[in-house]
Amino acid sequence: ETIPIGEAGREDFDISRAVNRGLAEQRLVEIEYLSGSSGELGTRVVEPYLVNGTKGQWYLVAWCRTRDAIRTFRYEMIKSACLLDETFEPRGIELDRYREDPRQPSGIAAPDRARVLFSPEVARWVYEKQPETVMLEDGSLVGDVPWFTGDWLIDEVLRYCGEAVLIAPAELRERIRDTAARLAADYR
């Protein structure tokens, strides 16, 4: 299953072509990927199995030879892709859960959900990317954001620069406040 080239931006054409050929020909693809968790650019050799989209985001589901495990790569974080000559034998990976929701890393549903209020200034953008949201009359948005770790959730809320407020879990609200204060002090 491939990404329709017409839906990729011009700058993504080479990435889409390499991934699509890897899927169709069962060939390895070397990707340069910007990790969302560490912010580091790294190279991975992957066996591509599925490209799937939800709410304006595309994801590559692949067996990562670097990590020796199934991984989900957000398409916009793939900076380059090179089709390799080496082929692979399909591993028989169950892809149904990735077809339902490709956002879950390694196909595992997040154990927790956080309730977040997004301001009208970012609501439209969030609505396109977060399926679990409800638009309010004032133009703001309430969403349930899946999360694995408190540090990840704190980063997620703070990346909206004051346009998102964590409603629950309440125990992380103080950590967000403290982190924001520390960052503001470091900035000055």
CSV table of C-alpha atoms in Angstrom, one decimal:
chain,number,residue,atom,x,y,z
A,1,GLU,CA,0.0,0.0,0.0
A,2,THR,CA,1.6,3.2,-1.2
A,3,ILE,CA,1.2,7.0,-0.8
A,4,PRO,CA,-0.4,8.6,-3.8
A,5,ILE,CA,2.3,10.8,-5.3
A,6,GLY,CA,-0.2,13.5,-6.1
A,7,GLU,CA,-0.8,14.0,-2.4
A,8,ALA,CA,2.9,14.5,-1.6
A,9,GLY,CA,4.4,17.9,-1.8
A,10,ARG,CA,7.0,18.6,-4.6
A,11,GLU,CA,9.8,18.4,-2.1
A,12,ASP,CA,8.6,14.9,-1.0
A,13,PHE,CA,8.5,13.4,-4.5
A,14,ASP,CA,11.9,11.6,-4.2
A,15,ILE,CA,11.0,10.2,-0.7
A,16,SER,CA,7.6,9.0,-1.9
A,17,ARG,CA,9.1,7.4,-5.0
A,18,ALA,CA,11.8,5.5,-3.0
A,19,VAL,CA,9.3,4.3,-0.3
A,20,ASN,CA,6.6,3.3,-2.9
A,21,ARG,CA,9.2,1.3,-4.9
A,22,GLY,CA,10.5,-0.3,-1.7
A,23,LEU,CA,6.9,-1.3,-0.9
A,24,ALA,CA,6.1,-2.6,-4.4
A,25,GLU,CA,9.5,-4.4,-4.9
A,26,GLN,CA,10.1,-5.5,-1.3
A,27,ARG,CA,13.4,-3.6,-1.3
A,28,LEU,CA,15.2,-2.0,1.6
A,29,VAL,CA,15.0,1.8,1.9
A,30,GLU,CA,17.5,3.9,3.8
A,31,ILE,CA,15.8,6.9,5.4
A,32,GLU,CA,17.2,9.9,7.1
A,33,TYR,CA,14.8,10.6,9.9
A,34,LEU,CA,14.5,13.4,12.4
A,35,SER,CA,13.5,11.8,15.8
A,36,GLY,CA,10.6,13.6,17.4
A,37,SER,CA,11.7,12.5,20.8
A,38,SER,CA,15.4,13.3,20.7
A,39,GLY,CA,15.4,15.9,17.9
A,40,GLU,CA,18.4,14.2,16.4
A,41,LEU,CA,18.8,13.3,12.7
A,42,GLY,CA,19.7,9.7,12.1
A,43,THR,CA,19.9,7.1,9.4
A,44,ARG,CA,17.8,3.9,9.4
A,45,VAL,CA,17.6,1.0,7.0
A,46,VAL,CA,14.0,-0.2,6.9
A,47,GLU,CA,11.7,-2.8,5.3
A,48,PRO,CA,8.7,-0.8,4.3
A,49,TYR,CA,5.3,-2.5,4.9
A,50,LEU,CA,2.6,0.3,4.8
A,51,VAL,CA,2.1,4.0,4.3
A,52,ASN,CA,-1.1,5.2,5.9
A,53,GLY,CA,-2.5,8.6,6.7
A,54,THR,CA,-4.8,10.1,9.2
A,55,LYS,CA,-6.0,13.7,9.8
A,56,GLY,CA,-3.4,15.2,7.4
A,57,GLN,CA,-0.4,13.2,8.6
A,58,TRP,CA,1.2,10.3,6.7
A,59,TYR,CA,3.1,7.5,8.4
A,60,LEU,CA,5.5,4.8,7.2
A,61,VAL,CA,5.2,1.5,9.0
A,62,ALA,CA,8.4,-0.5,8.6
A,63,TRP,CA,10.6,-3.0,10.1
A,64,CYS,CA,13.6,-1.0,11.3
A,65,ARG,CA,16.8,-3.0,10.9
A,66,THR,CA,18.7,-0.5,13.1
A,67,ARG,CA,16.3,-1.2,16.1
A,68,ASP,CA,15.4,-4.7,15.0
A,69,ALA,CA,11.7,-4.0,15.6
A,70,ILE,CA,8.6,-2.6,13.9
A,71,ARG,CA,8.5,1.2,13.9
A,72,THR,CA,6.2,3.9,12.8
A,73,PHE,CA,7.9,6.9,11.1
A,74,ARG,CA,6.0,10.2,10.6
A,75,TYR,CA,6.4,11.0,7.0
A,76,GLU,CA,7.1,14.7,7.5
A,77,MET,CA,10.1,13.7,9.7
A,78,ILE,CA,11.7,11.7,6.9
A,79,LYS,CA,14.2,14.1,5.4
A,80,SER,CA,15.5,11.8,2.6
A,81,ALA,CA,15.0,8.2,1.3
A,82,CYS,CA,17.2,6.1,-0.8
A,83,LEU,CA,16.0,2.8,-2.4
A,84,LEU,CA,18.6,0.1,-1.9
A,85,ASP,CA,19.3,-2.9,-4.2
A,86,GLU,CA,18.9,-5.4,-1.4
A,87,THR,CA,15.5,-7.1,-1.2
A,88,PHE,CA,13.8,-8.5,1.9
A,89,GLU,CA,11.5,-11.4,2.7
A,90,PRO,CA,8.2,-10.1,4.2
A,91,ARG,CA,8.0,-10.9,8.0
A,92,GLY,CA,4.2,-11.5,8.1
A,93,ILE,CA,3.6,-8.5,10.3
A,94,GLU,CA,0.0,-7.9,11.3
A,95,LEU,CA,-0.8,-4.5,9.8
A,96,ASP,CA,-4.5,-4.1,10.7
A,97,ARG,CA,-3.9,-2.0,13.9
A,98,TYR,CA,-1.7,0.3,11.8
A,99,ARG,CA,-4.4,0.6,9.2
A,100,GLU,CA,-6.8,1.7,11.9
A,101,ASP,CA,-4.5,4.2,13.4
A,102,PRO,CA,-0.9,4.5,12.1
A,103,ARG,CA,0.0,7.1,14.8
A,104,GLN,CA,0.7,4.6,17.5
A,105,PRO,CA,4.4,3.9,17.8
A,106,SER,CA,5.1,0.2,17.2
A,107,GLY,CA,1.4,-0.4,16.9
A,108,ILE,CA,0.9,-0.2,20.7
A,109,ALA,CA,-1.9,2.0,21.8
A,110,ALA,CA,-0.9,4.7,24.3
A,111,PRO,CA,-1.8,3.6,27.8
A,112,ASP,CA,-2.9,7.1,28.9
A,113,ARG,CA,-4.9,10.0,27.5
A,114,ALA,CA,-4.5,13.7,28.5
A,115,ARG,CA,-7.3,16.2,28.2
A,116,VAL,CA,-5.9,19.4,26.6
A,117,LEU,CA,-7.6,22.7,25.8
A,118,PHE,CA,-6.3,24.5,22.6
A,119,SER,CA,-6.9,28.2,22.0
A,120,PRO,CA,-8.7,29.4,18.9
A,121,GLU,CA,-5.4,30.5,17.4
A,122,VAL,CA,-4.2,26.9,17.0
A,123,ALA,CA,-7.5,25.0,17.0
A,124,ARG,CA,-7.7,24.6,13.2
A,125,TRP,CA,-4.2,23.3,12.9
A,126,VAL,CA,-4.7,20.9,15.9
A,127,TYR,CA,-8.0,19.7,14.5
A,128,GLU,CA,-6.3,18.6,11.3
A,129,LYS,CA,-3.7,16.6,13.2
A,130,GLN,CA,-5.6,15.3,16.3
A,131,PRO,CA,-8.6,13.0,15.6
A,132,GLU,CA,-9.8,13.0,19.2
A,133,THR,CA,-10.9,16.6,19.4
A,134,VAL,CA,-14.1,18.6,19.9
A,135,MET,CA,-14.5,22.2,18.6
A,136,LEU,CA,-16.1,24.5,21.1
A,137,GLU,CA,-18.4,27.5,20.3
A,138,ASP,CA,-15.7,30.0,21.0
A,139,GLY,CA,-13.4,28.4,18.4
A,140,SER,CA,-11.2,26.6,20.9
A,141,LEU,CA,-10.7,22.9,20.9
A,142,VAL,CA,-10.7,20.2,23.6
A,143,GLY,CA,-8.8,17.1,22.7
A,144,ASP,CA,-7.7,13.8,24.2
A,145,VAL,CA,-4.0,13.3,23.4
A,146,PRO,CA,-2.5,9.9,23.7
A,147,TRP,CA,0.7,9.8,25.6
A,148,PHE,CA,3.3,7.4,27.0
A,149,THR,CA,5.5,9.5,29.3
A,150,GLY,CA,5.1,12.7,31.3
A,151,ASP,CA,8.1,14.3,29.6
A,152,TRP,CA,6.7,13.7,26.2
A,153,LEU,CA,3.3,15.2,27.2
A,154,ILE,CA,5.0,18.2,28.8
A,155,ASP,CA,6.9,18.9,25.5
A,156,GLU,CA,3.7,18.4,23.5
A,157,VAL,CA,1.8,21.0,25.5
A,158,LEU,CA,4.7,23.5,25.7
A,159,ARG,CA,5.3,23.4,21.9
A,160,TYR,CA,2.1,25.4,21.5
A,161,CYS,CA,3.8,28.3,23.3
A,162,GLY,CA,0.9,29.1,25.7
A,163,GLU,CA,-1.9,28.2,23.3
A,164,ALA,CA,-2.5,24.9,24.9
A,165,VAL,CA,-3.5,24.1,28.5
A,166,LEU,CA,-3.4,20.7,30.2
A,167,ILE,CA,-6.7,20.0,31.9
A,168,ALA,CA,-5.9,16.4,33.0
A,169,PRO,CA,-3.9,14.7,34.4
A,170,ALA,CA,-3.7,17.3,37.1
A,171,GLU,CA,-0.5,16.0,38.5
A,172,LEU,CA,1.4,17.1,35.4
A,173,ARG,CA,0.1,20.7,35.4
A,174,GLU,CA,2.6,21.8,38.0
A,175,ARG,CA,5.5,20.1,36.1
A,176,ILE,CA,4.4,22.0,33.0
A,177,ARG,CA,4.3,25.3,34.9
A,178,ASP,CA,7.8,24.6,36.4
A,179,THR,CA,9.3,23.6,33.0
A,180,ALA,CA,7.8,26.7,31.3
A,181,ALA,CA,9.2,29.0,34.1
A,182,ARG,CA,12.7,27.4,33.7
A,183,LEU,CA,12.6,27.8,30.0
A,184,ALA,CA,11.6,31.4,30.3
A,185,ALA,CA,14.4,32.1,32.8
A,186,ASP,CA,16.9,30.4,30.5
A,187,TYR,CA,15.7,32.5,27.6
A,188,ARG,CA,16.3,35.8,29.4
